[in-house]
Coordinates of N, CA and C and ligand atoms in Angstrom, one line a residue:
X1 N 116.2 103.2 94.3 CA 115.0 104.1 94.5 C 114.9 105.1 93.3
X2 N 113.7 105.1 92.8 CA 113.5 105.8 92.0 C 112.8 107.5 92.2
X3 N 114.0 108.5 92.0 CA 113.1 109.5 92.4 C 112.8 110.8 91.4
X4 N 112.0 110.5 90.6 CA 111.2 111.4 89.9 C 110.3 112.5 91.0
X5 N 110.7 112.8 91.8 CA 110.6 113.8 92.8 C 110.7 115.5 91.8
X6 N 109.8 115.7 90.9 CA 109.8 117.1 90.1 C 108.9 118.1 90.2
X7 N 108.3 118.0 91.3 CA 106.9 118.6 91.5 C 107.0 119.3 92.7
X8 N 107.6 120.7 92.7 CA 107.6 122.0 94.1 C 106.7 121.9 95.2
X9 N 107.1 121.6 96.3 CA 105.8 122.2 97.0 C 105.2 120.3 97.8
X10 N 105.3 119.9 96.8 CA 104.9 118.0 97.1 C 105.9 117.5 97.4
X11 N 107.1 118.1 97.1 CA 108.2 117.0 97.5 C 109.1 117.4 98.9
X12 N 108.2 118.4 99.9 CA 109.2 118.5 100.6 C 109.2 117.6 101.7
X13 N 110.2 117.2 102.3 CA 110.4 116.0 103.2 C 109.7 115.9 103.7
X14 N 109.1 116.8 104.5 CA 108.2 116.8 105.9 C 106.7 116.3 105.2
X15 N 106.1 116.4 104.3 CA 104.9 116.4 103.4 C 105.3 114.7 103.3
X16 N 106.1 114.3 102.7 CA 106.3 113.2 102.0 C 105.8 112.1 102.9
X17 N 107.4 112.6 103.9 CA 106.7 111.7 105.4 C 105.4 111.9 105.9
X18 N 104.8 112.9 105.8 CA 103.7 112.9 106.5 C 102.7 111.8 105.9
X19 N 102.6 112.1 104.1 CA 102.4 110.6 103.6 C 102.3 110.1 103.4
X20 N 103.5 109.3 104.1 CA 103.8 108.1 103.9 C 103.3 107.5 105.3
X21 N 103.9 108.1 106.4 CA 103.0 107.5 107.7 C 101.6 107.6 107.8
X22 N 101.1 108.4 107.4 CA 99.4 108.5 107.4 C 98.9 107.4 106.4
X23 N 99.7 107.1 105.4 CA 99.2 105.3 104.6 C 99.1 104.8 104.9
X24 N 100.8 104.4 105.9 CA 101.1 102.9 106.5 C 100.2 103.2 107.9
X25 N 99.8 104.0 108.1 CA 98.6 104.0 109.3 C 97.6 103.7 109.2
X26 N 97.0 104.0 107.9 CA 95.7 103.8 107.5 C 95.3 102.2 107.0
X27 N 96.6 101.6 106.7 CA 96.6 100.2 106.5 C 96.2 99.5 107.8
X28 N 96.0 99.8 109.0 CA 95.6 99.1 110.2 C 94.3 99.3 110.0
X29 N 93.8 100.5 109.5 CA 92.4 100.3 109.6 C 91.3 99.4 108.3
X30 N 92.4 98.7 106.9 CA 91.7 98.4 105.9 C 90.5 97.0 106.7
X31 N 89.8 96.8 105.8 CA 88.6 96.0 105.8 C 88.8 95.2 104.5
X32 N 89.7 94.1 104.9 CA 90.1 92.9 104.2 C 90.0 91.5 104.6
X33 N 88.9 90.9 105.0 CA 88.6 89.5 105.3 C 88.7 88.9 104.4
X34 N 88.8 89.0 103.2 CA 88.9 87.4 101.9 C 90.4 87.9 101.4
X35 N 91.1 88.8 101.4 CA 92.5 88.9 100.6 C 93.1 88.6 102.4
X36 N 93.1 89.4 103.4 CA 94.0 89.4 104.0 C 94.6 90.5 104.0
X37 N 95.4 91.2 102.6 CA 96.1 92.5 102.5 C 95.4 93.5 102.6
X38 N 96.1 94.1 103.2 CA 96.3 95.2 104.1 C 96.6 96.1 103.7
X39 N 95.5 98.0 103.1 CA 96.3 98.4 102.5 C 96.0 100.1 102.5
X40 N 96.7 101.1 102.7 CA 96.7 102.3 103.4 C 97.3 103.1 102.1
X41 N 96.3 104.5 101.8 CA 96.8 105.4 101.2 C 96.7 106.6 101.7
X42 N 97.3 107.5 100.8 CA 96.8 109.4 101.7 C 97.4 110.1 100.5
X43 N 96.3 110.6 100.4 CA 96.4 111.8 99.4 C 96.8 113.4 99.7
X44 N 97.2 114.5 99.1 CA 97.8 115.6 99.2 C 96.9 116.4 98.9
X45 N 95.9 117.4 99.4 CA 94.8 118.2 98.4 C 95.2 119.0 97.8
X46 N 94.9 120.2 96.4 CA 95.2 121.3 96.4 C 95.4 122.1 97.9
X47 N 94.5 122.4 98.9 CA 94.4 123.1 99.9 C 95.7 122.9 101.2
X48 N 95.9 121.3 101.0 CA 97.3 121.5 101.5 C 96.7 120.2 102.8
X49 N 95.9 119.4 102.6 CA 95.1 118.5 103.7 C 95.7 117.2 103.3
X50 N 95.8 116.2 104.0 CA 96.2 114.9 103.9 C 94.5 114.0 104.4
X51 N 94.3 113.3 103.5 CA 93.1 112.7 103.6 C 93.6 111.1 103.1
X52 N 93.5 110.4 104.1 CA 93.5 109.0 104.5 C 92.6 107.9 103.4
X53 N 92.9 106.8 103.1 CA 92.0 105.8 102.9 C 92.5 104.3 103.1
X54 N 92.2 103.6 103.0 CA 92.2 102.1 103.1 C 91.3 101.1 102.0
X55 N 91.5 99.9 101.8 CA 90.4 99.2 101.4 C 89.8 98.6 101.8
X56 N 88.6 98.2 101.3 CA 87.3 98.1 101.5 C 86.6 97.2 100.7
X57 N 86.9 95.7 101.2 CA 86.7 94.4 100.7 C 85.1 94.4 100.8
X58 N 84.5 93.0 100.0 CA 82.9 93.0 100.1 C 83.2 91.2 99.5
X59 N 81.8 90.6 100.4 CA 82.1 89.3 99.6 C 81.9 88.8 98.3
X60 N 81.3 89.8 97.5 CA 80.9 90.3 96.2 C 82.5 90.3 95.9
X61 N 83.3 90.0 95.1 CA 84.8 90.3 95.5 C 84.9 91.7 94.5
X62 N 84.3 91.7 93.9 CA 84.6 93.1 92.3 C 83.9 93.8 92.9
X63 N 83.5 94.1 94.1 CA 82.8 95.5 94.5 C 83.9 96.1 95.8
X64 N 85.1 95.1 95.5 CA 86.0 96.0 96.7 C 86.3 97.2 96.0
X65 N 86.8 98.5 96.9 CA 87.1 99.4 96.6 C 89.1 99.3 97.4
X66 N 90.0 99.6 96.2 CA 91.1 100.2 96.9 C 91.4 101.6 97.6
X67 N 92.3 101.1 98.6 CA 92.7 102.3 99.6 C 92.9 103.3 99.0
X68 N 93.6 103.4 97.6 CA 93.7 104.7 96.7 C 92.6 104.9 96.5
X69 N 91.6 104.7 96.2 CA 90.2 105.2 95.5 C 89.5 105.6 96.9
X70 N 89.1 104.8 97.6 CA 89.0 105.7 99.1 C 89.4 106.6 99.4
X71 N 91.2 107.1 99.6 CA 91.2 108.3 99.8 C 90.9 109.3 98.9
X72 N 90.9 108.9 97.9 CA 90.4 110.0 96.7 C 89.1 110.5 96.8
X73 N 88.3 109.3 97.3 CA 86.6 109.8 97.2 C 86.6 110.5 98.3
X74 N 87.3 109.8 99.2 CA 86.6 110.4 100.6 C 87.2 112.2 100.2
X75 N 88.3 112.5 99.8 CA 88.8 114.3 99.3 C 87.7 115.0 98.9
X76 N 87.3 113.5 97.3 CA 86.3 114.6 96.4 C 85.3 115.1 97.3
X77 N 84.8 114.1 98.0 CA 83.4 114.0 98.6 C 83.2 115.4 99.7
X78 N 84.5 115.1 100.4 CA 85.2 116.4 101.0 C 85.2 118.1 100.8
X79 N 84.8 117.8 98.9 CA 84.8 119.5 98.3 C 86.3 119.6 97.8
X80 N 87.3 118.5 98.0 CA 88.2 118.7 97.4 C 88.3 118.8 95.3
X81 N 89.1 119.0 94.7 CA 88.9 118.9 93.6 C 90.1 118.3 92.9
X82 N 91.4 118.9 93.3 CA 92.8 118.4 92.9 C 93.3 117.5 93.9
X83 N 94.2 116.6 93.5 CA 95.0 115.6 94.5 C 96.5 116.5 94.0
X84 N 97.5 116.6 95.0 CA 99.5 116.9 94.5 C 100.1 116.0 94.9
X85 N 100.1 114.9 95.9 CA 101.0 113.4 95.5 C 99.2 112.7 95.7
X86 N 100.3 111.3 96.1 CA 99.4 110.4 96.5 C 100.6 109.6 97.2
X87 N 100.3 108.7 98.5 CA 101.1 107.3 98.4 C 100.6 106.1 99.1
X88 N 101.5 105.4 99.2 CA 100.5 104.2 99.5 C 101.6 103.1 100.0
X89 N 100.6 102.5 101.1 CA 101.6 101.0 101.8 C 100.9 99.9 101.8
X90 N 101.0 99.2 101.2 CA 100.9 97.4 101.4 C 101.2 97.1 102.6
X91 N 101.3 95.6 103.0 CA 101.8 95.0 104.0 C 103.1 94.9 103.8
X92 N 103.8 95.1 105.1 CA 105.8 94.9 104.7 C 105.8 94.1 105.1
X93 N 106.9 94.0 104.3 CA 107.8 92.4 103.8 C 107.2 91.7 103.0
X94 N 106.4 92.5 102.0 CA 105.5 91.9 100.3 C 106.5 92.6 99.8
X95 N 105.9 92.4 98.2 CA 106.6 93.2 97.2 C 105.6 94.5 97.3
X96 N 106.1 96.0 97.1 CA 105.7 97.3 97.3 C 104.1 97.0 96.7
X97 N 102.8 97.8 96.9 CA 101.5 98.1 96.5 C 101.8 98.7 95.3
X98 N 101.7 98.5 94.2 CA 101.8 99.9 93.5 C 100.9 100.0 92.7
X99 N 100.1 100.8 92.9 CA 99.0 101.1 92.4 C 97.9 100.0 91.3
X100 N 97.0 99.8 91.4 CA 96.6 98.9 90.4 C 95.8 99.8 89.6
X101 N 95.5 99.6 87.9 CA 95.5 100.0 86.8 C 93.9 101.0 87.0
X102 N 93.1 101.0 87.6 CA 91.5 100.9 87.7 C 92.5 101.9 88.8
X103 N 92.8 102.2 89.7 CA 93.6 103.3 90.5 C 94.4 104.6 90.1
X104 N 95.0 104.0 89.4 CA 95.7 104.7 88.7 C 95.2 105.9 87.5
X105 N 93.9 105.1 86.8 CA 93.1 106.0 86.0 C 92.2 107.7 86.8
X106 N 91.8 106.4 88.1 CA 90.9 107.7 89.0 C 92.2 108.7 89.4
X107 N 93.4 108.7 89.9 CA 94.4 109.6 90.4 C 94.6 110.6 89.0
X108 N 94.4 109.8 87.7 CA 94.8 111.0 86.7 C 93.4 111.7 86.3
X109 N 92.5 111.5 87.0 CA 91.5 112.2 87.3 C 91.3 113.3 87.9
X110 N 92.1 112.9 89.2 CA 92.1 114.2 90.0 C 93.7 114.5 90.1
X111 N 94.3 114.3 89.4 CA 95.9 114.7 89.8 C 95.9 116.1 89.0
X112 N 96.6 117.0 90.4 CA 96.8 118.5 89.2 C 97.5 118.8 88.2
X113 N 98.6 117.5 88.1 CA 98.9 117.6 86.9 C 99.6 116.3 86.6
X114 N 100.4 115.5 85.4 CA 100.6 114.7 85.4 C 101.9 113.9 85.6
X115 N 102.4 115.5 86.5 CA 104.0 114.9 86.9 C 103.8 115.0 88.5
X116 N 102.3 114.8 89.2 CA 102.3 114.4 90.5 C 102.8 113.2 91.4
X117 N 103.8 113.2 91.9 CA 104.8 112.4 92.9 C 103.6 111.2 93.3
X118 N 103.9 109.2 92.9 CA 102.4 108.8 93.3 C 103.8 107.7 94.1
X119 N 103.9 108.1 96.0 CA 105.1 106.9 96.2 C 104.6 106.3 96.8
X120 N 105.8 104.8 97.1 CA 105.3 103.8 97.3 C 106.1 103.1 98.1
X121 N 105.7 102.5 99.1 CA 105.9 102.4 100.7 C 107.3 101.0 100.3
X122 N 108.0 100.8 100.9 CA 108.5 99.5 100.8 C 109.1 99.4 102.1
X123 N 108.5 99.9 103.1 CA 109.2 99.3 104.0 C 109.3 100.9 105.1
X124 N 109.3 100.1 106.8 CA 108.6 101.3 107.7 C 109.3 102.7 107.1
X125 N 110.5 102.9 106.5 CA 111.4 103.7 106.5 C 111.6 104.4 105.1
X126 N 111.1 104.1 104.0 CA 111.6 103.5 102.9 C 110.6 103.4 101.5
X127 N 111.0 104.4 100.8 CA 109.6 104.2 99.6 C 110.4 104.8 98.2
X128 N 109.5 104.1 97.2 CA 109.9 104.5 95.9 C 109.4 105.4 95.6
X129 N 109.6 106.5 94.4 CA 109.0 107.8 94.2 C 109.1 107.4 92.4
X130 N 107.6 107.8 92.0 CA 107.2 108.0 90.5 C 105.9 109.3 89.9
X131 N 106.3 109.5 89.0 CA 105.1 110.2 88.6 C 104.1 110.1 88.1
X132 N 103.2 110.2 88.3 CA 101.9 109.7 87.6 C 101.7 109.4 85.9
X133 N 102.3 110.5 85.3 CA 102.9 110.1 83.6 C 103.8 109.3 83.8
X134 N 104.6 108.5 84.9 CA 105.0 107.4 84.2 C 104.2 106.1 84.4
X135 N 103.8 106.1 86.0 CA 102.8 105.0 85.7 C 101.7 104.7 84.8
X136 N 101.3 105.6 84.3 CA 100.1 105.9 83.8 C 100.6 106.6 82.2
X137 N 101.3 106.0 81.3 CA 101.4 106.9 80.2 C 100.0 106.6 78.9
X138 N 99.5 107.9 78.2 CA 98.4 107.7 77.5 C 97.4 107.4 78.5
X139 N 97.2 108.0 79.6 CA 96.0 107.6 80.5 C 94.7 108.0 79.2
X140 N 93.6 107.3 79.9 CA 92.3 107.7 79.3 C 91.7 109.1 79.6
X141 N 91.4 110.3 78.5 CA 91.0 111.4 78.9 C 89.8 112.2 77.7
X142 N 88.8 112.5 77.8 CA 87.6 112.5 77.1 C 88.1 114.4 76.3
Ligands
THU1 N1 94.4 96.8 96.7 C1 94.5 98.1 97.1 O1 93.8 98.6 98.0 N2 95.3 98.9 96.3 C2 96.1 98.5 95.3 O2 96.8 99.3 94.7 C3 96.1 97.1 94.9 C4 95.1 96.2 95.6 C5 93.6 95.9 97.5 C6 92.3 95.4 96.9 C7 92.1 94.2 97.6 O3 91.3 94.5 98.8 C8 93.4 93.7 98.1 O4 94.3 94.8 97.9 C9 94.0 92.5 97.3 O5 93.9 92.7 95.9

């Protein structure tokens, strides 16, 4: 397990778990008829809110939206402005969700900074911990 866990305030257990069950919950609600997977995230706001997402298949296939970008919009949309983790669950018993690249760009968008905790579910009990500069090194920034 990797835990780049460096960020006060994000990393404390109870938050983490909160998290991480609010992903792997929100993965019951994804809308995936052509993949099948299944896939649950939840974001941390500046304010201190856990805001849910899922994805959001279309038979258009390039107009799905991931669970990460869901919860994110649904924050912004919300009035939120900062995200302080993120995490996210796939289906168990795959190999872990971990973020895809087009995801990863929107989180260094709204991440408060670039050592925000982004974990990753691997199982009901059980998740990996990284920071957004490492998934994401040289992200794109205008
Ligand atoms: N997906 C996510 O929701 N998040 C990820 O990080 C990777 C992929 C979704 C998109 C699509 O609905 C399904 O998983 C298969 O790619």
């Amino acid at each position: 397990m990797n835990q780049n866990d460096n960020n006060p305030g994000t990393n404390d257990v109870a938050v983490k778990d909160r998290l991480l069950s609010t992903a792997r919950a929100a993965g019951e609600k994804a809308y995936a008829p052509y993949s099948h997977y299944h896939v649950g995230a939840a974001v941390l706001t500046e304010d201190g809110e856990i805001v849910s997402g899922c994805n959001v298949e279309n038979a258009s296939y390039g107009l799905t939206n991931c669970a990460e970008r869901t919860a994110i919009f649904k924050a912004v949309s919300s009035g939120a402005r900062k995200i302080r983790a993120i995490a996210i669950a796939g289906p168990e018993g795959g190999s872990p969700a971990y973020p895809c690249g087009a995801c990863r760009q929107v989180i260094a968008e709204f991440a408060d900074t670039a050592d925000i905790p982004i974990y990753v579910s691997t199982g009901s009990d059980s998740f990996e911990a990284y920071t957004l500069a490492e998934l994401l090194p040289k992200g794109f920034v205008l």
